[in-house]
Amino acid sequence: RRAAGQGRMATSAAMLDRNATPPSTFEVHVTGQVESGTFLGDDNLYCNILVHHGVDWQVVAGMEEGVTQVAAISPGSDARVVWNFPLELTFKSTNVYGWPQIVLTVHGTDFLNRDVIRGYGSVHIPVVPGAHEIEVPMFRPLSSSLLQQFIGWFNATPAEYIDPKRPALPTGREVTRVRTSGSVVLKLNVVLRNMKQLGYSIPVSSNLKVYQ
C-alpha cells in the first residue's frame, strides 16, 4: 500500500510539473565590482557608473547609477587607481533586444584642480553565465578645431557629451572624433534564469579574461 501511495504521489507531481505555467520573463543577475582604472599621466580619479538598457528591460533590484570614491595611485605601484566599487543588479525582460550595458565616465582634475572628463566607455553585461574579468577601453571626444581645443583647455571645459549615456547608443558615433585615454577593469559574476524555458540557448562559460 505504501508503494502504491508513493507511486500516485510521484505521478501527481509529474502532472503538476507538466501543467505548470511557463515563465513570462527571464532574469539576469549581476554582481561584482568596478575594480580599477589606468590613465597614464592622470591621478586622483573617480568613476561614474550608469546602466543603459532597452525599453523591455526592467531593473528589479540594485541601483542604476553610482559614483566611486576619489582614488590616487599608490607610491611605488603601477599607474592604476583602485576603486573596488561594488555592483549588484537584477534585470528582467521578455526579449534580449536592448541587452544591458554598463556605461563608465571617469573624472579627474586639471593643473588648477578643476573637474574634467578623463574618459568614457561602455560594455555589455556578458551573455555567458559565470565569472568574467573585462578590460573596457576608454576614450575622450576631441574638439572640432585646435582653437576650440585650446579654449577648452584654458577654461577647463574640454569636449564632452551632453548625454553621459552616449557611449552606449548605436547612433551618432560616426560624427564624433575621439582618442584613447585609458582603460577600466570590471570583475563580474553573471547568473541567468528562465532563459532555456523561453527558448534561448545559453553558451558555456569559459571563465577567460575578456577584452572588449
mmCIF file of N, CA, C and O in Angstrom, residues 33-37 39 43-49 65-74 80-87 105-109 115 184:
data_model
loop_
_atom_site.group_PDB
_atom_site.id
_atom_site.type_symbol
_atom_site.label_atom_id
_atom_site.label_comp_id
_atom_site.label_asym_id
_atom_site.label_seq_id
_atom_site.Cartn_x
_atom_site.Cartn_y
_atom_site.Cartn_z
ATOM 1 N N GLN A 33 32.389 44.122 -9.255
ATOM 2 C CA GLN A 33 32.950 45.399 -8.854
ATOM 3 C C GLN A 33 33.625 46.093 -10.025
ATOM 4 O O GLN A 33 34.078 45.448 -10.974
ATOM 5 N N VAL A 34 33.620 47.432 -9.935
ATOM 6 C CA VAL A 34 34.483 48.241 -10.801
ATOM 7 C C VAL A 34 35.819 48.281 -10.075
ATOM 8 O O VAL A 34 35.973 48.981 -9.077
ATOM 9 N N GLU A 35 36.770 47.503 -10.549
ATOM 10 C CA GLU A 35 37.985 47.268 -9.764
ATOM 11 C C GLU A 35 38.975 48.426 -9.830
ATOM 12 O O GLU A 35 39.391 48.966 -8.796
ATOM 13 N N SER A 36 39.383 48.817 -11.041
ATOM 14 C CA SER A 36 40.480 49.780 -11.143
ATOM 15 C C SER A 36 40.467 50.469 -12.497
ATOM 16 O O SER A 36 39.742 50.064 -13.411
ATOM 17 N N GLY A 37 41.294 51.503 -12.626
ATOM 18 C CA GLY A 37 41.444 52.219 -13.881
ATOM 19 C C GLY A 37 42.896 52.595 -14.109
ATOM 20 O O GLY A 37 43.648 52.819 -13.147
ATOM 21 N N PHE A 39 45.043 55.340 -16.391
ATOM 22 C CA PHE A 39 45.055 56.515 -17.253
ATOM 23 C C PHE A 39 46.427 57.170 -17.108
ATOM 24 O O PHE A 39 46.685 57.879 -16.126
ATOM 25 N N ASP A 43 45.866 61.240 -12.308
ATOM 26 C CA ASP A 43 45.788 60.713 -10.945
ATOM 27 C C ASP A 43 44.573 61.340 -10.264
ATOM 28 O O ASP A 43 43.934 62.241 -10.805
ATOM 29 N N ASN A 44 44.246 60.845 -9.064
ATOM 30 C CA ASN A 44 43.106 61.351 -8.289
ATOM 31 C C ASN A 44 41.836 61.310 -9.145
ATOM 32 O O ASN A 44 41.238 62.332 -9.486
ATOM 33 N N LEU A 45 41.417 60.094 -9.464
ATOM 34 C CA LEU A 45 40.303 59.865 -10.380
ATOM 35 C C LEU A 45 39.115 59.239 -9.650
ATOM 36 O O LEU A 45 39.280 58.516 -8.666
ATOM 37 N N TYR A 46 37.907 59.528 -10.152
ATOM 38 C CA TYR A 46 36.715 58.818 -9.703
ATOM 39 C C TYR A 46 35.887 58.455 -10.918
ATOM 40 O O TYR A 46 36.041 59.029 -12.005
ATOM 41 N N CYS A 47 35.007 57.469 -10.751
ATOM 42 C CA CYS A 47 34.252 56.916 -11.881
ATOM 43 C C CYS A 47 32.761 56.979 -11.600
ATOM 44 O O CYS A 47 32.303 56.598 -10.515
ATOM 45 N N ASN A 48 32.019 57.473 -12.572
ATOM 46 C CA ASN A 48 30.560 57.481 -12.517
ATOM 47 C C ASN A 48 30.044 56.283 -13.310
ATOM 48 O O ASN A 48 30.450 56.068 -14.459
ATOM 49 N N ILE A 49 29.164 55.494 -12.700
ATOM 50 C CA ILE A 49 28.648 54.278 -13.327
ATOM 51 C C ILE A 49 27.158 54.441 -13.603
ATOM 52 O O ILE A 49 26.390 54.813 -12.702
ATOM 53 N N GLU A 65 22.674 53.756 -10.927
ATOM 54 C CA GLU A 65 23.707 54.777 -11.005
ATOM 55 C C GLU A 65 24.537 54.746 -9.729
ATOM 56 O O GLU A 65 24.026 54.474 -8.640
ATOM 57 N N GLY A 66 25.841 54.999 -9.871
ATOM 58 C CA GLY A 66 26.711 55.044 -8.708
ATOM 59 C C GLY A 66 27.961 55.851 -9.007
ATOM 60 O O GLY A 66 28.313 56.070 -10.167
ATOM 61 N N VAL A 67 28.634 56.287 -7.955
ATOM 62 C CA VAL A 67 29.866 57.062 -8.081
ATOM 63 C C VAL A 67 30.884 56.492 -7.093
ATOM 64 O O VAL A 67 30.577 56.305 -5.917
ATOM 65 N N THR A 68 32.082 56.225 -7.599
ATOM 66 C CA THR A 68 33.135 55.699 -6.737
ATOM 67 C C THR A 68 33.750 56.823 -5.900
ATOM 68 O O THR A 68 33.472 58.001 -6.103
ATOM 69 N N GLN A 69 34.615 56.442 -5.001
ATOM 70 C CA GLN A 69 35.423 57.408 -4.269
ATOM 71 C C GLN A 69 36.546 57.911 -5.169
ATOM 72 O O GLN A 69 36.859 57.302 -6.193
ATOM 73 N N VAL A 70 37.157 59.022 -4.792
ATOM 74 C CA VAL A 70 38.349 59.508 -5.494
ATOM 75 C C VAL A 70 39.533 58.652 -5.053
ATOM 76 O O VAL A 70 39.777 58.476 -3.857
ATOM 77 N N ALA A 71 40.255 58.099 -6.028
ATOM 78 C CA ALA A 71 41.384 57.211 -5.718
ATOM 79 C C ALA A 71 42.654 57.752 -6.356
ATOM 80 O O ALA A 71 42.620 58.335 -7.445
ATOM 81 N N ALA A 72 43.767 57.552 -5.674
ATOM 82 C CA ALA A 72 45.079 58.000 -6.156
ATOM 83 C C ALA A 72 45.976 56.799 -6.400
ATOM 84 O O ALA A 72 45.760 55.709 -5.856
ATOM 85 N N ILE A 73 46.973 56.995 -7.219
ATOM 86 C CA ILE A 73 47.952 55.953 -7.497
ATOM 87 C C ILE A 73 48.856 55.778 -6.276
ATOM 88 O O ILE A 73 49.396 56.742 -5.739
ATOM 89 N N SER A 74 49.009 54.540 -5.837
ATOM 90 C CA SER A 74 49.857 54.277 -4.677
ATOM 91 C C SER A 74 51.324 54.461 -5.046
ATOM 92 O O SER A 74 51.749 54.048 -6.131
ATOM 93 N N ARG A 80 47.877 52.276 -11.899
ATOM 94 C CA ARG A 80 46.462 52.030 -11.644
ATOM 95 C C ARG A 80 45.955 52.824 -10.441
ATOM 96 O O ARG A 80 46.663 53.020 -9.467
ATOM 97 N N VAL A 81 44.694 53.253 -10.549
ATOM 98 C CA VAL A 81 43.956 53.709 -9.371
ATOM 99 C C VAL A 81 42.936 52.620 -9.047
ATOM 100 O O VAL A 81 42.315 52.055 -9.943
ATOM 101 N N VAL A 82 42.788 52.282 -7.782
ATOM 102 C CA VAL A 82 41.943 51.158 -7.371
ATOM 103 C C VAL A 82 40.704 51.690 -6.663
ATOM 104 O O VAL A 82 40.812 52.434 -5.679
ATOM 105 N N TRP A 83 39.517 51.301 -7.181
ATOM 106 C CA TRP A 83 38.251 51.722 -6.575
ATOM 107 C C TRP A 83 37.560 50.574 -5.825
ATOM 108 O O TRP A 83 37.006 50.776 -4.756
ATOM 109 N N ASN A 84 37.536 49.370 -6.412
ATOM 110 C CA ASN A 84 36.822 48.223 -5.826
ATOM 111 C C ASN A 84 35.387 48.604 -5.466
ATOM 112 O O ASN A 84 34.895 48.302 -4.366
ATOM 113 N N PHE A 85 34.711 49.272 -6.407
ATOM 114 C CA PHE A 85 33.344 49.734 -6.160
ATOM 115 C C PHE A 85 32.370 48.591 -6.448
ATOM 116 O O PHE A 85 32.348 48.041 -7.548
ATOM 117 N N PRO A 86 31.534 48.196 -5.474
ATOM 118 C CA PRO A 86 30.671 47.020 -5.666
ATOM 119 C C PRO A 86 29.505 47.287 -6.623
ATOM 120 O O PRO A 86 28.938 48.382 -6.666
ATOM 121 N N LEU A 87 29.160 46.247 -7.382
ATOM 122 C CA LEU A 87 27.998 46.271 -8.273
ATOM 123 C C LEU A 87 27.100 45.091 -7.935
ATOM 124 O O LEU A 87 27.575 43.976 -7.722
ATOM 125 N N THR A 105 32.087 56.753 -16.871
ATOM 126 C CA THR A 105 32.661 58.073 -17.121
ATOM 127 C C THR A 105 33.660 58.355 -16.004
ATOM 128 O O THR A 105 33.285 58.405 -14.830
ATOM 129 N N VAL A 106 34.926 58.524 -16.371
ATOM 130 C CA VAL A 106 35.978 58.765 -15.383
ATOM 131 C C VAL A 106 36.303 60.254 -15.348
ATOM 132 O O VAL A 106 36.504 60.877 -16.393
ATOM 133 N N HIS A 107 36.334 60.808 -14.148
ATOM 134 C CA HIS A 107 36.626 62.224 -13.932
ATOM 135 C C HIS A 107 37.957 62.367 -13.198
ATOM 136 O O HIS A 107 38.339 61.514 -12.391
ATOM 137 N N GLY A 108 38.632 63.481 -13.467
ATOM 138 C CA GLY A 108 39.847 63.821 -12.741
ATOM 139 C C GLY A 108 39.930 65.323 -12.570
ATOM 140 O O GLY A 108 38.920 66.036 -12.682
ATOM 141 N N THR A 109 41.108 65.814 -12.285
ATOM 142 C CA THR A 109 41.305 67.256 -12.119
ATOM 143 C C THR A 109 42.456 67.719 -13.013
ATOM 144 O O THR A 109 43.376 66.945 -13.321
ATOM 145 N N ASP A 115 37.512 70.052 -12.128
ATOM 146 C CA ASP A 115 36.994 68.749 -12.533
ATOM 147 C C ASP A 115 36.884 68.672 -14.057
ATOM 148 O O ASP A 115 36.255 69.529 -14.683
ATOM 149 N N VAL A 184 39.454 50.695 -17.950
ATOM 150 C CA VAL A 184 38.869 50.379 -16.643
ATOM 151 C C VAL A 184 38.621 48.878 -16.593
ATOM 152 O O VAL A 184 38.156 48.282 -17.567
#
